Structure formats: structure tokens, C-alpha cells
Amino acid sequence: MDGRRERPKKTGPVDGHVGRRIRLRRMQVGLSQTDLGDALGLTFQQIQKYENGANRIGAGRLVEIAAVLGIEVGWFFEDAPAPERGAPIGAAAAEDPLALLATRDGLALAEAFGAITDPRQRRAVLQLVRSMAGLEQEQFAEAA
């Protein structure tokens, strides 16, 4: 033993969360993975690995990504899952609504829903989506 700590080989729920936030912001500003990679001196494959949570992102690199995307570094960690001992890798990510928002369809759905100004129409859309998803109305609290 030379006294150095062994680095963890697997990524965790926070890595996946940060990656999804990178994808979400990249899509919001209209950049491709190639565009972001070019701005950082990385390949689109590396950006893809970051966004999928397959590779960890160092602090310095995260600062660079935040600068290119025009946000504060802390934004990546908003609503990040709290680490739990014994929790399986990816368990928190499966329940993360950002996973949907980080897709083109999810982002388009959120933008279109945000454009609906009539509260009755919003409730009707929610009821339709819940019905299509097979979710019971009682599972959700009505907005006040």
C-alpha cells in the first residue's frame, strides 16, 4: 500500500443527476453535444458520457461547463438526490423527473404546457396525461 485512496469506479445517483441537468441546460440553450464538446475541447462522446452519468465530472470541468452554458455551478445540484448508504446505484435517478425533461419530447411537452394559460385547460391536460399513464387521480393533490 502506498497510502493513496482508491477512487470509486462506479458513478452514483448524483453523477446521473448532474449529467441530466447538463443535458437539460444544453438543450435549453440550443447546443448539440458536438457544440458543447467543441467549446470545451472534448468529443461529443465525452459529453454523452457525462450526460448519461457514465463518467464522473471533475470540479474544474464542471465550472467550465457551467460557464459555456451560462449558469452557476450550483444549478447542476438543485434537487440532487441525497446519498443513502446501501441504496442501489441509479435508484434515485429512476424517480427523477429531470430524466424526462432532459429528452426532446419532455422539454417540448414542458414548454407547450407552460404556454397554456387557462387553469381549466391545464387541469384537463393533466387529467388526460394521468389517464393515459394509468395513474389514479387520488395519487395527486390538486393545485390550489
CSV table of N, CA and C in Angstrom, one decimal:
chain,number,residue,atom,x,y,z
A,1,MET,N,0.8,-1.2,0.0
A,1,MET,CA,0.0,0.0,0.0
A,1,MET,C,0.9,1.2,0.0
A,2,ASP,N,0.5,2.2,-0.8
A,2,ASP,CA,1.3,3.4,-0.9
A,2,ASP,C,0.6,4.6,-0.2
A,3,GLY,N,-0.5,4.4,0.5
A,3,GLY,CA,-1.2,5.4,1.2
A,3,GLY,C,-2.3,6.2,0.4
A,4,ARG,N,-2.3,5.9,-0.9
A,4,ARG,CA,-3.3,6.6,-1.7
A,4,ARG,C,-4.7,5.9,-1.6
A,5,ARG,N,-5.7,6.7,-1.6
A,5,ARG,CA,-7.1,6.1,-1.6
A,5,ARG,C,-7.4,5.6,-2.9
A,6,GLU,N,-8.1,4.5,-3.0
A,6,GLU,CA,-8.6,4.0,-4.2
A,6,GLU,C,-9.9,4.8,-4.7
A,7,ARG,N,-9.9,5.2,-5.9
A,7,ARG,CA,-11.0,6.0,-6.4
A,7,ARG,C,-12.2,5.1,-6.7
A,8,PRO,N,-13.4,5.5,-6.4
A,8,PRO,CA,-14.5,4.6,-6.8
A,8,PRO,C,-14.6,4.5,-8.3
A,9,LYS,N,-15.0,3.3,-8.8
A,9,LYS,CA,-15.0,3.0,-10.2
A,9,LYS,C,-16.4,3.3,-10.8
A,10,LYS,N,-17.4,3.2,-9.9
A,10,LYS,CA,-18.8,3.4,-10.4
A,10,LYS,C,-19.2,4.8,-10.1
A,11,THR,N,-20.1,5.3,-11.0
A,11,THR,CA,-20.8,6.6,-10.8
A,11,THR,C,-22.0,6.3,-9.9
A,12,GLY,N,-22.5,7.4,-9.3
A,12,GLY,CA,-23.7,7.3,-8.5
A,12,GLY,C,-24.8,8.1,-8.9
A,13,PRO,N,-25.9,8.2,-8.1
A,13,PRO,CA,-27.1,8.9,-8.5
A,13,PRO,C,-26.8,10.4,-8.7
A,14,VAL,N,-25.9,11.0,-7.9
A,14,VAL,CA,-25.6,12.4,-8.1
A,14,VAL,C,-24.9,12.7,-9.5
A,15,ASP,N,-24.1,11.7,-9.9
A,15,ASP,CA,-23.4,11.9,-11.2
A,15,ASP,C,-24.5,11.8,-12.3
A,16,GLY,N,-25.5,11.0,-12.2
A,16,GLY,CA,-26.5,10.9,-13.2
A,16,GLY,C,-27.4,12.1,-13.2
A,17,HIS,N,-27.7,12.7,-12.0
A,17,HIS,CA,-28.5,13.9,-11.8
A,17,HIS,C,-27.8,15.1,-12.5
A,18,VAL,N,-26.5,15.2,-12.2
A,18,VAL,CA,-25.7,16.3,-12.8
A,18,VAL,C,-25.7,16.2,-14.3
A,19,GLY,N,-25.5,15.0,-14.8
A,19,GLY,CA,-25.5,14.7,-16.2
A,19,GLY,C,-26.8,15.1,-16.9
A,20,ARG,N,-27.9,14.7,-16.3
A,20,ARG,CA,-29.2,15.1,-16.8
A,20,ARG,C,-29.4,16.6,-16.8
A,21,ARG,N,-28.9,17.3,-15.8
A,21,ARG,CA,-29.0,18.7,-15.7
A,21,ARG,C,-28.2,19.4,-16.8
A,22,ILE,N,-27.0,18.8,-17.1
A,22,ILE,CA,-26.2,19.3,-18.2
A,22,ILE,C,-27.0,19.2,-19.5
A,23,ARG,N,-27.6,18.0,-19.8
A,23,ARG,CA,-28.3,17.8,-21.0
A,23,ARG,C,-29.5,18.7,-21.1
A,24,LEU,N,-30.2,18.9,-20.0
A,24,LEU,CA,-31.4,19.8,-20.0
A,24,LEU,C,-30.9,21.2,-20.3
A,25,ARG,N,-29.9,21.8,-19.7
A,25,ARG,CA,-29.5,23.1,-20.0
A,25,ARG,C,-28.9,23.2,-21.4
A,26,ARG,N,-28.2,22.2,-21.8
A,26,ARG,CA,-27.6,22.3,-23.2
A,26,ARG,C,-28.7,22.4,-24.2
A,27,MET,N,-29.8,21.6,-24.0
A,27,MET,CA,-30.9,21.6,-24.9
A,27,MET,C,-31.7,22.9,-24.8
A,28,GLN,N,-31.8,23.5,-23.6
A,28,GLN,CA,-32.5,24.8,-23.5
A,28,GLN,C,-31.8,25.9,-24.2
A,29,VAL,N,-30.4,25.9,-24.3
A,29,VAL,CA,-29.7,26.9,-25.0
A,29,VAL,C,-29.5,26.6,-26.5
A,30,GLY,N,-29.9,25.4,-26.9
A,30,GLY,CA,-29.9,25.0,-28.3
A,30,GLY,C,-28.5,24.6,-28.8
A,31,LEU,N,-27.7,24.0,-27.9
A,31,LEU,CA,-26.4,23.4,-28.3
A,31,LEU,C,-26.5,21.9,-28.5
A,32,SER,N,-25.8,21.4,-29.5
A,32,SER,CA,-25.7,20.0,-29.7
A,32,SER,C,-24.5,19.5,-28.8
A,33,GLN,N,-24.4,18.2,-28.6
A,33,GLN,CA,-23.3,17.6,-27.9
A,33,GLN,C,-22.0,18.0,-28.5
A,34,THR,N,-21.9,18.1,-29.8
A,34,THR,CA,-20.7,18.4,-30.5
A,34,THR,C,-20.4,19.9,-30.3
A,35,ASP,N,-21.4,20.8,-30.3
A,35,ASP,CA,-21.2,22.2,-30.0
A,35,ASP,C,-20.6,22.4,-28.6
A,36,LEU,N,-21.1,21.7,-27.6
A,36,LEU,CA,-20.6,21.8,-26.2
A,36,LEU,C,-19.2,21.3,-26.1
A,37,GLY,N,-19.0,20.1,-26.7
A,37,GLY,CA,-17.7,19.5,-26.7
A,37,GLY,C,-16.7,20.4,-27.4
A,38,ASP,N,-17.0,21.0,-28.5
A,38,ASP,CA,-16.0,21.9,-29.2
A,38,ASP,C,-15.7,23.1,-28.3
A,39,ALA,N,-16.7,23.6,-27.6
A,39,ALA,CA,-16.4,24.8,-26.7
A,39,ALA,C,-15.5,24.4,-25.5
A,40,LEU,N,-15.5,23.1,-25.2
A,40,LEU,CA,-14.7,22.6,-24.0
A,40,LEU,C,-13.5,21.8,-24.4
A,41,GLY,N,-13.3,21.6,-25.7
A,41,GLY,CA,-12.1,20.9,-26.2
A,41,GLY,C,-12.3,19.4,-25.9
A,42,LEU,N,-13.6,18.9,-26.0
A,42,LEU,CA,-13.9,17.5,-25.8
A,42,LEU,C,-14.6,16.9,-27.0
A,43,THR,N,-14.7,15.6,-27.0
A,43,THR,CA,-15.5,15.0,-28.1
A,43,THR,C,-17.0,14.9,-27.7
A,44,PHE,N,-17.9,14.8,-28.7
A,44,PHE,CA,-19.3,14.7,-28.3
A,44,PHE,C,-19.5,13.4,-27.5
A,45,GLN,N,-18.6,12.4,-27.7
A,45,GLN,CA,-18.8,11.1,-27.0
A,45,GLN,C,-18.5,11.4,-25.5
A,46,GLN,N,-17.6,12.2,-25.2
A,46,GLN,CA,-17.3,12.5,-23.7
A,46,GLN,C,-18.5,13.3,-23.1
A,47,ILE,N,-19.1,14.2,-23.9
A,47,ILE,CA,-20.2,14.9,-23.4
A,47,ILE,C,-21.4,13.9,-23.2
A,48,GLN,N,-21.5,13.0,-24.1
A,48,GLN,CA,-22.6,12.0,-24.0
A,48,GLN,C,-22.4,11.1,-22.7
A,49,LYS,N,-21.1,10.8,-22.4
A,49,LYS,CA,-20.9,10.0,-21.2
A,49,LYS,C,-21.2,10.8,-19.9
A,50,TYR,N,-20.8,12.1,-20.0
A,50,TYR,CA,-21.2,13.0,-18.8
A,50,TYR,C,-22.7,13.0,-18.6
A,51,GLU,N,-23.4,13.3,-19.7
A,51,GLU,CA,-24.9,13.4,-19.7
A,51,GLU,C,-25.6,12.1,-19.2
A,52,ASN,N,-25.0,11.0,-19.6
A,52,ASN,CA,-25.6,9.7,-19.2
A,52,ASN,C,-25.2,9.3,-17.8
A,53,GLY,N,-24.3,10.0,-17.2
A,53,GLY,CA,-23.8,9.7,-15.9
A,53,GLY,C,-22.8,8.5,-15.9
A,54,ALA,N,-22.3,8.2,-17.1
A,54,ALA,CA,-21.3,7.1,-17.2
A,54,ALA,C,-19.9,7.5,-16.7
A,55,ASN,N,-19.6,8.8,-16.8
A,55,ASN,CA,-18.3,9.3,-16.3
A,55,ASN,C,-18.6,10.4,-15.3
A,56,ARG,N,-17.7,10.4,-14.3
A,56,ARG,CA,-17.7,11.5,-13.3
A,56,ARG,C,-17.2,12.8,-13.9
A,57,ILE,N,-17.6,13.9,-13.4
A,57,ILE,CA,-17.1,15.2,-13.9
A,57,ILE,C,-16.3,15.9,-12.8
A,58,GLY,N,-15.1,16.2,-13.1
A,58,GLY,CA,-14.3,16.9,-12.1
A,58,GLY,C,-14.8,18.3,-11.8
A,59,ALA,N,-14.5,18.9,-10.7
A,59,ALA,CA,-14.9,20.2,-10.3
A,59,ALA,C,-14.5,21.3,-11.3
A,60,GLY,N,-13.3,21.3,-11.8
A,60,GLY,CA,-12.8,22.2,-12.7
A,60,GLY,C,-13.6,22.2,-14.0
A,61,ARG,N,-13.8,20.9,-14.5
A,61,ARG,CA,-14.6,20.7,-15.8
A,61,ARG,C,-16.0,21.2,-15.6
A,62,LEU,N,-16.6,21.0,-14.4
A,62,LEU,CA,-18.0,21.4,-14.2
A,62,LEU,C,-18.1,22.9,-14.2
A,63,VAL,N,-17.1,23.6,-13.7
A,63,VAL,CA,-17.1,25.1,-13.8
A,63,VAL,C,-17.0,25.5,-15.2
A,64,GLU,N,-16.2,24.9,-16.0
A,64,GLU,CA,-16.1,25.2,-17.5
A,64,GLU,C,-17.4,25.0,-18.2
A,65,ILE,N,-18.1,23.9,-17.9
A,65,ILE,CA,-19.4,23.5,-18.5
A,65,ILE,C,-20.4,24.6,-18.1
A,66,ALA,N,-20.4,25.0,-16.8
A,66,ALA,CA,-21.4,26.0,-16.4
A,66,ALA,C,-21.2,27.3,-17.1
A,67,ALA,N,-19.9,27.7,-17.3
A,67,ALA,CA,-19.6,28.9,-18.0
A,67,ALA,C,-20.1,28.9,-19.4
A,68,VAL,N,-19.9,27.8,-20.1
A,68,VAL,CA,-20.3,27.7,-21.5
A,68,VAL,C,-21.9,27.7,-21.6
A,69,LEU,N,-22.5,27.1,-20.6
A,69,LEU,CA,-24.0,27.1,-20.6
A,69,LEU,C,-24.6,28.3,-20.0
A,70,GLY,N,-23.8,29.2,-19.4
A,70,GLY,CA,-24.3,30.4,-18.9
A,70,GLY,C,-25.1,30.3,-17.6
A,71,ILE,N,-24.6,29.4,-16.7
A,71,ILE,CA,-25.3,29.2,-15.4
A,71,ILE,C,-24.3,29.1,-14.3
A,72,GLU,N,-24.7,29.2,-13.1
A,72,GLU,CA,-23.9,28.9,-11.9
A,72,GLU,C,-23.7,27.4,-11.7
A,73,VAL,N,-22.6,27.0,-11.1
A,73,VAL,CA,-22.3,25.6,-10.9
A,73,VAL,C,-23.4,25.0,-10.0
A,74,GLY,N,-23.8,25.7,-9.0
A,74,GLY,CA,-24.8,25.1,-8.1
A,74,GLY,C,-26.1,24.7,-8.8
A,75,TRP,N,-26.4,25.2,-9.9
A,75,TRP,CA,-27.6,24.8,-10.6
A,75,TRP,C,-27.7,23.3,-10.9
A,76,PHE,N,-26.5,22.8,-11.2
A,76,PHE,CA,-26.4,21.3,-11.5
A,76,PHE,C,-26.8,20.5,-10.4
A,77,PHE,N,-26.7,21.0,-9.1
A,77,PHE,CA,-27.0,20.2,-8.0
A,77,PHE,C,-28.4,20.4,-7.4
A,78,GLU,N,-29.2,21.3,-7.9
A,78,GLU,CA,-30.5,21.6,-7.4
A,78,GLU,C,-31.3,20.3,-7.5
A,79,ASP,N,-32.0,20.0,-6.4
A,79,ASP,CA,-32.8,18.8,-6.3
A,79,ASP,C,-32.0,17.5,-6.5
A,80,ALA,N,-30.7,17.5,-6.2
A,80,ALA,CA,-29.9,16.3,-6.4
A,80,ALA,C,-30.3,15.3,-5.3
A,81,PRO,N,-30.3,14.0,-5.6
A,81,PRO,CA,-30.6,13.0,-4.6
A,81,PRO,C,-29.6,13.0,-3.4
A,82,ALA,N,-30.1,12.9,-2.2
A,82,ALA,CA,-29.2,12.8,-1.1
A,82,ALA,C,-28.6,11.4,-1.1
A,83,PRO,N,-27.3,11.3,-0.9
A,83,PRO,CA,-26.7,9.9,-0.8
A,83,PRO,C,-27.2,9.1,0.3
A,84,GLU,N,-27.6,7.9,0.0
A,84,GLU,CA,-28.1,7.0,1.1
A,84,GLU,C,-27.2,5.8,1.1
A,85,ARG,N,-26.8,5.4,2.3
A,85,ARG,CA,-26.0,4.2,2.4
A,85,ARG,C,-26.8,3.0,2.0
A,86,GLY,N,-26.3,2.1,1.2
A,86,GLY,CA,-27.0,0.9,0.8
A,86,GLY,C,-28.0,1.1,-0.3
A,87,ALA,N,-28.2,2.3,-0.8
A,87,ALA,CA,-29.1,2.5,-1.9
A,87,ALA,C,-28.5,2.0,-3.2
A,88,PRO,N,-29.2,1.3,-4.0
A,88,PRO,CA,-28.6,0.8,-5.3
A,88,PRO,C,-28.3,2.0,-6.2
A,89,ILE,N,-27.2,1.8,-6.9
A,89,ILE,CA,-26.8,2.9,-7.9
A,89,ILE,C,-28.0,3.1,-8.9
A,90,GLY,N,-28.3,4.3,-9.1
A,90,GLY,CA,-29.4,4.6,-10.0
A,90,GLY,C,-30.8,4.6,-9.5
A,91,ALA,N,-31.0,4.1,-8.2
A,91,ALA,CA,-32.4,4.0,-7.7
A,91,ALA,C,-33.0,5.4,-7.6
A,92,ALA,N,-32.3,6.4,-7.2
A,92,ALA,CA,-32.9,7.8,-7.1
A,92,ALA,C,-33.1,8.3,-8.5
A,93,ALA,N,-32.2,8.0,-9.4
A,93,ALA,CA,-32.4,8.5,-10.8
A,93,ALA,C,-33.6,8.0,-11.5
A,94,ALA,N,-34.1,6.8,-11.2
A,94,ALA,CA,-35.3,6.3,-11.8
A,94,ALA,C,-36.5,7.1,-11.5
A,95,GLU,N,-36.5,7.8,-10.3
A,95,GLU,CA,-37.7,8.6,-9.9
A,95,GLU,C,-37.5,10.0,-10.2
A,96,ASP,N,-36.4,10.4,-10.9
A,96,ASP,CA,-36.1,11.8,-11.1
A,96,ASP,C,-36.9,12.4,-12.4
A,97,PRO,N,-37.8,13.3,-12.2
A,97,PRO,CA,-38.5,13.9,-13.4
A,97,PRO,C,-37.6,14.6,-14.3
A,98,LEU,N,-36.4,14.9,-13.9
A,98,LEU,CA,-35.4,15.6,-14.9
A,98,LEU,C,-35.0,14.6,-16.0
A,99,ALA,N,-35.1,13.3,-15.7
A,99,ALA,CA,-34.8,12.4,-16.8
A,99,ALA,C,-35.7,12.6,-18.0
A,100,LEU,N,-37.0,12.9,-17.7
A,100,LEU,CA,-37.9,13.2,-18.8
A,100,LEU,C,-37.6,14.6,-19.4
A,101,LEU,N,-37.4,15.6,-18.6
A,101,LEU,CA,-37.1,16.9,-19.1
A,101,LEU,C,-35.8,17.0,-19.9
A,102,ALA,N,-35.0,16.0,-19.7
A,102,ALA,CA,-33.7,16.0,-20.5
A,102,ALA,C,-33.8,15.4,-21.8
A,103,THR,N,-35.1,15.0,-22.2
A,103,THR,CA,-35.3,14.5,-23.6
A,103,THR,C,-36.0,15.6,-24.4
A,104,ARG,N,-35.9,15.5,-25.7
A,104,ARG,CA,-36.5,16.5,-26.6
A,104,ARG,C,-38.0,16.5,-26.4
A,105,ASP,N,-38.6,15.3,-26.3
A,105,ASP,CA,-40.1,15.3,-26.1
A,105,ASP,C,-40.5,15.8,-24.8
A,106,GLY,N,-39.7,15.5,-23.7
A,106,GLY,CA,-40.1,16.0,-22.4
A,106,GLY,C,-39.9,17.5,-22.3
A,107,LEU,N,-38.9,18.1,-22.9
A,107,LEU,CA,-38.7,19.5,-22.9
A,107,LEU,C,-39.8,20.2,-23.7
A,108,ALA,N,-40.1,19.6,-24.9
A,108,ALA,CA,-41.2,20.2,-25.7
A,108,ALA,C,-42.6,20.1,-25.0
A,109,LEU,N,-42.8,19.0,-24.3
A,109,LEU,CA,-44.1,18.9,-23.5
A,109,LEU,C,-44.1,20.0,-22.4
A,110,ALA,N,-43.0,20.2,-21.7
A,110,ALA,CA,-43.0,21.2,-20.6
A,110,ALA,C,-43.2,22.6,-21.2
A,111,GLU,N,-42.5,22.9,-22.3
A,111,GLU,CA,-42.7,24.2,-22.9
A,111,GLU,C,-44.1,24.4,-23.4
A,112,ALA,N,-44.7,23.4,-24.0
A,112,ALA,CA,-46.1,23.6,-24.5
A,112,ALA,C,-47.1,23.7,-23.3
A,113,PHE,N,-46.9,22.9,-22.3
A,113,PHE,CA,-47.7,23.0,-21.1
A,113,PHE,C,-47.6,24.4,-20.5
A,114,GLY,N,-46.4,24.9,-20.4
A,114,GLY,CA,-46.2,26.2,-19.8
A,114,GLY,C,-46.9,27.3,-20.6
A,115,ALA,N,-47.1,27.1,-21.9
A,115,ALA,CA,-47.8,28.1,-22.7
A,115,ALA,C,-49.3,28.1,-22.5
A,116,ILE,N,-49.9,27.1,-21.8
A,116,ILE,CA,-51.3,27.1,-21.6
A,116,ILE,C,-51.6,28.0,-20.4
A,117,THR,N,-52.4,29.0,-20.6
A,117,THR,CA,-52.6,30.0,-19.5
A,117,THR,C,-53.9,29.7,-18.8
A,118,ASP,N,-54.9,29.0,-19.4
A,118,ASP,CA,-56.2,28.8,-18.7
A,118,ASP,C,-56.0,27.6,-17.7
A,119,PRO,N,-56.3,27.9,-16.4
A,119,PRO,CA,-56.1,26.8,-15.4
A,119,PRO,C,-57.0,25.6,-15.7
A,120,ARG,N,-58.2,25.8,-16.2
A,120,ARG,CA,-59.0,24.6,-16.5
A,120,ARG,C,-58.4,23.8,-17.6
A,121,GLN,N,-57.8,24.4,-18.6
A,121,GLN,CA,-57.2,23.6,-19.7
A,121,GLN,C,-56.0,22.9,-19.2
A,122,ARG,N,-55.2,23.5,-18.3
A,122,ARG,CA,-54.1,22.8,-17.7
A,122,ARG,C,-54.5,21.6,-16.9
A,123,ARG,N,-55.6,21.7,-16.1
A,123,ARG,CA,-56.1,20.6,-15.4
A,123,ARG,C,-56.6,19.5,-16.3
A,124,ALA,N,-57.2,19.9,-17.4
A,124,ALA,CA,-57.7,18.9,-18.4
A,124,ALA,C,-56.5,18.1,-19.0
A,125,VAL,N,-55.5,18.9,-19.3
A,125,VAL,CA,-54.3,18.2,-19.9
A,125,VAL,C,-53.7,17.2,-18.9
A,126,LEU,N,-53.6,17.7,-17.6
A,126,LEU,CA,-53.0,16.8,-16.6
A,126,LEU,C,-53.9,15.5,-16.4
A,127,GLN,N,-55.2,15.7,-16.4
A,127,GLN,CA,-56.1,14.6,-16.3
A,127,GLN,C,-56.0,13.6,-17.5
A,128,LEU,N,-55.8,14.1,-18.7
A,128,LEU,CA,-55.6,13.3,-19.8
A,128,LEU,C,-54.3,12.5,-19.7
A,129,VAL,N,-53.2,13.2,-19.4
A,129,VAL,CA,-51.9,12.5,-19.2
A,129,VAL,C,-52.0,11.4,-18.2
A,130,ARG,N,-52.6,11.8,-17.0
A,130,ARG,CA,-52.7,10.8,-15.9
A,130,ARG,C,-53.5,9.6,-16.4
A,131,SER,N,-54.6,9.8,-17.1
A,131,SER,CA,-55.4,8.7,-17.6
A,131,SER,C,-54.7,7.9,-18.5
A,132,MET,N,-53.9,8.5,-19.5
A,132,MET,CA,-53.1,7.7,-20.4
A,132,MET,C,-52.0,6.9,-19.8
A,133,ALA,N,-51.5,7.5,-18.7
A,133,ALA,CA,-50.4,6.8,-17.9
A,133,ALA,C,-51.0,5.7,-17.0
A,134,GLY,N,-52.3,5.7,-16.8
A,134,GLY,CA,-52.9,4.7,-15.9
A,134,GLY,C,-52.7,5.0,-14.5
A,135,LEU,N,-52.6,6.3,-14.2
A,135,LEU,CA,-52.4,6.7,-12.8
A,135,LEU,C,-53.7,7.2,-12.2
A,136,GLU,N,-53.9,6.8,-10.9
A,136,GLU,CA,-55.2,7.2,-10.3
A,136,GLU,C,-55.2,8.7,-9.9
A,137,GLN,N,-56.3,9.3,-10.0
A,137,GLN,CA,-56.4,10.7,-9.7
A,137,GLN,C,-56.1,11.0,-8.2
A,138,GLU,N,-56.4,10.0,-7.3
A,138,GLU,CA,-56.2,10.2,-5.9
A,138,GLU,C,-54.7,10.3,-5.6
A,139,GLN,N,-53.8,9.9,-6.4
A,139,GLN,CA,-52.4,9.9,-6.2
A,139,GLN,C,-51.8,11.3,-6.2
A,140,PHE,N,-52.6,12.2,-6.7
A,140,PHE,CA,-52.1,13.6,-7.0
A,140,PHE,C,-52.9,14.6,-6.2
A,141,ALA,N,-52.3,15.6,-5.6
A,141,ALA,CA,-53.0,16.7,-5.0
A,141,ALA,C,-53.4,17.7,-6.0
A,142,GLU,N,-54.6,18.2,-6.0
A,142,GLU,CA,-55.0,19.2,-6.9
A,142,GLU,C,-54.3,20.5,-6.6
A,143,ALA,N,-53.9,21.3,-7.6
A,143,ALA,CA,-53.2,22.6,-7.4
A,143,ALA,C,-54.2,23.5,-6.8
A,144,ALA,N,-53.8,24.3,-5.9
A,144,ALA,CA,-54.7,25.3,-5.2
A,144,ALA,C,-54.9,26.5,-6.1
